[in-house]
PDB file of C-alpha atoms in Angstrom:
ATOM      1  CA  UNK A 294     -43.691  13.987 139.587  1.00 70.00           C
ATOM      2  CA  UNK A 295     -41.016  12.685 141.938  1.00 88.00           C
ATOM      3  CA  UNK A 296     -42.418  11.589 145.319  1.00 97.00           C
ATOM      4  CA  UNK A 297     -40.380  10.198 148.233  1.00 97.00           C
ATOM      5  CA  UNK A 298     -41.691   9.176 151.640  1.00 98.00           C
ATOM      6  CA  UNK A 299     -39.391   9.168 154.666  1.00 98.00           C
ATOM      7  CA  UNK A 300     -40.834   6.908 157.372  1.00 98.00           C
ATOM      8  CA  UNK A 301     -40.223   4.048 159.758  1.00 97.00           C
ATOM      9  CA  UNK A 302     -42.498   1.111 160.492  1.00 96.00           C
ATOM     10  CA  UNK A 303     -42.871   1.622 164.258  1.00 97.00           C
ATOM     11  CA  UNK A 304     -44.276   5.148 163.802  1.00 97.00           C
ATOM     12  CA  UNK A 305     -48.071   5.275 163.965  1.00 97.00           C
ATOM     13  CA  UNK A 306     -48.180   8.446 161.861  1.00 98.00           C
ATOM     14  CA  UNK A 307     -46.058   6.748 159.201  1.00 98.00           C
ATOM     15  CA  UNK A 308     -48.431   3.769 159.284  1.00 98.00           C
ATOM     16  CA  UNK A 309     -51.352   6.121 158.628  1.00 98.00           C
ATOM     17  CA  UNK A 310     -49.642   7.380 155.463  1.00 98.00           C
ATOM     18  CA  UNK A 311     -48.634   3.863 154.362  1.00 98.00           C
ATOM     19  CA  UNK A 312     -52.237   2.688 154.840  1.00 98.00           C
ATOM     20  CA  UNK A 313     -53.498   5.653 152.816  1.00 98.00           C
ATOM     21  CA  UNK A 314     -51.058   4.747 150.029  1.00 98.00           C
ATOM     22  CA  UNK A 315     -52.292   1.142 150.084  1.00 97.00           C
ATOM     23  CA  UNK A 316     -55.936   2.229 149.943  1.00 97.00           C
ATOM     24  CA  UNK A 317     -55.226   4.559 147.008  1.00 97.00           C
ATOM     25  CA  UNK A 318     -53.115   1.906 145.210  1.00 97.00           C
ATOM     26  CA  UNK A 319     -50.281   4.399 144.721  1.00 97.00           C
ATOM     27  CA  UNK A 320     -47.441   2.527 146.470  1.00 93.00           C
ATOM     28  CA  UNK A 321     -45.572   2.104 143.175  1.00 95.00           C
ATOM     29  CA  UNK A 322     -45.684   5.859 142.523  1.00 95.00           C
ATOM     30  CA  UNK A 323     -43.761   6.780 145.697  1.00 97.00           C
ATOM     31  CA  UNK A 324     -40.189   5.903 146.647  1.00 97.00           C
ATOM     32  CA  UNK A 325     -40.264   4.670 150.257  1.00 98.00           C
ATOM     33  CA  UNK A 326     -37.251   5.535 152.416  1.00 98.00           C
ATOM     34  CA  UNK A 327     -37.215   3.786 155.798  1.00 98.00           C
ATOM     35  CA  UNK A 328     -34.856   5.823 157.996  1.00 98.00           C
ATOM     36  CA  UNK A 329     -34.452   2.972 160.508  1.00 97.00           C
ATOM     37  CA  UNK A 330     -33.284   0.505 157.855  1.00 97.00           C
ATOM     38  CA  UNK A 331     -30.947   2.877 156.001  1.00 97.00           C
ATOM     39  CA  UNK A 332     -28.959   5.526 157.884  1.00 96.00           C
ATOM     40  CA  UNK A 333     -28.268   7.358 154.609  1.00 98.00           C
ATOM     41  CA  UNK A 334     -32.005   8.075 154.369  1.00 98.00           C
ATOM     42  CA  UNK A 335     -31.964   9.460 157.915  1.00 97.00           C
ATOM     43  CA  UNK A 336     -29.059  11.745 156.977  1.00 97.00           C
ATOM     44  CA  UNK A 337     -30.922  12.903 153.841  1.00 97.00           C
ATOM     45  CA  UNK A 338     -33.993  13.705 155.936  1.00 97.00           C
ATOM     46  CA  UNK A 339     -31.991  15.688 158.510  1.00 97.00           C
ATOM     47  CA  UNK A 340     -30.258  17.636 155.705  1.00 96.00           C
ATOM     48  CA  UNK A 341     -33.634  18.389 154.123  1.00 96.00           C
ATOM     49  CA  UNK A 342     -35.684  19.244 157.218  1.00 95.00           C
ATOM     50  CA  UNK A 343     -33.213  19.761 160.059  1.00 95.00           C
ATOM     51  CA  UNK A 344     -34.797  16.918 162.033  1.00 95.00           C
ATOM     52  CA  UNK A 345     -35.566  13.220 161.702  1.00 94.00           C
ATOM     53  CA  UNK A 346     -39.281  13.534 162.402  1.00 96.00           C
ATOM     54  CA  UNK A 347     -41.400  11.330 160.146  1.00 98.00           C
ATOM     55  CA  UNK A 348     -43.461  11.025 158.055  1.00 98.00           C
ATOM     56  CA  UNK A 349     -42.212  13.449 155.428  1.00 98.00           C
ATOM     57  CA  UNK A 350     -43.317  13.307 151.806  1.00 98.00           C
ATOM     58  CA  UNK A 351     -40.961  15.060 149.416  1.00 97.00           C
ATOM     59  CA  UNK A 352     -42.867  16.505 146.452  1.00 96.00           C
ATOM     60  CA  UNK A 353     -40.683  17.893 143.654  1.00 92.00           C
ATOM     61  CA  UNK A 354     -37.868  18.423 146.162  1.00 92.00           C
ATOM     62  CA  UNK A 355     -40.026  20.175 148.786  1.00 95.00           C
ATOM     63  CA  UNK A 356     -40.893  18.501 152.110  1.00 97.00           C
ATOM     64  CA  UNK A 357     -44.512  18.031 153.162  1.00 97.00           C
ATOM     65  CA  UNK A 358     -44.762  17.131 156.855  1.00 96.00           C
ATOM     66  CA  UNK A 359     -47.461  15.526 158.987  1.00 94.00           C
ATOM     67  CA  UNK A 360     -49.640  12.534 158.271  1.00 97.00           C
ATOM     68  CA  UNK A 361     -52.872  14.524 157.849  1.00 97.00           C
ATOM     69  CA  UNK A 362     -51.302  16.902 155.333  1.00 97.00           C
ATOM     70  CA  UNK A 363     -49.631  14.057 153.468  1.00 98.00           C
ATOM     71  CA  UNK A 364     -52.822  11.979 153.375  1.00 98.00           C
ATOM     72  CA  UNK A 365     -54.804  14.974 152.061  1.00 98.00           C
ATOM     73  CA  UNK A 366     -52.214  15.507 149.339  1.00 98.00           C
ATOM     74  CA  UNK A 367     -52.296  11.817 148.355  1.00 98.00           C
ATOM     75  CA  UNK A 368     -56.088  11.719 148.211  1.00 97.00           C
ATOM     76  CA  UNK A 369     -56.119  14.852 146.050  1.00 97.00           C
ATOM     77  CA  UNK A 370     -53.496  13.425 143.692  1.00 96.00           C
ATOM     78  CA  UNK A 371     -54.491   9.751 143.429  1.00 96.00           C
ATOM     79  CA  UNK A 372     -58.233   9.527 144.125  1.00 93.00           C
TER      80      UNK A 372
END
């Protein structure tokens, strides 16, 4: 299953998801795309969602938005 996380470090909601990934030891399963470090990632996110709001987890090509929803998905998949 292809998983990609759009985020940036200064975002508290992104940090919540990154911490969840660390706690579940699934960091290597998810491609991390920091939109502040790579403008191509920001453009991808805008094309996908119409906005650059993070965090967004892309699951099989479909965006999942919001840290609570993403964290619930990760716990269900990796716990």
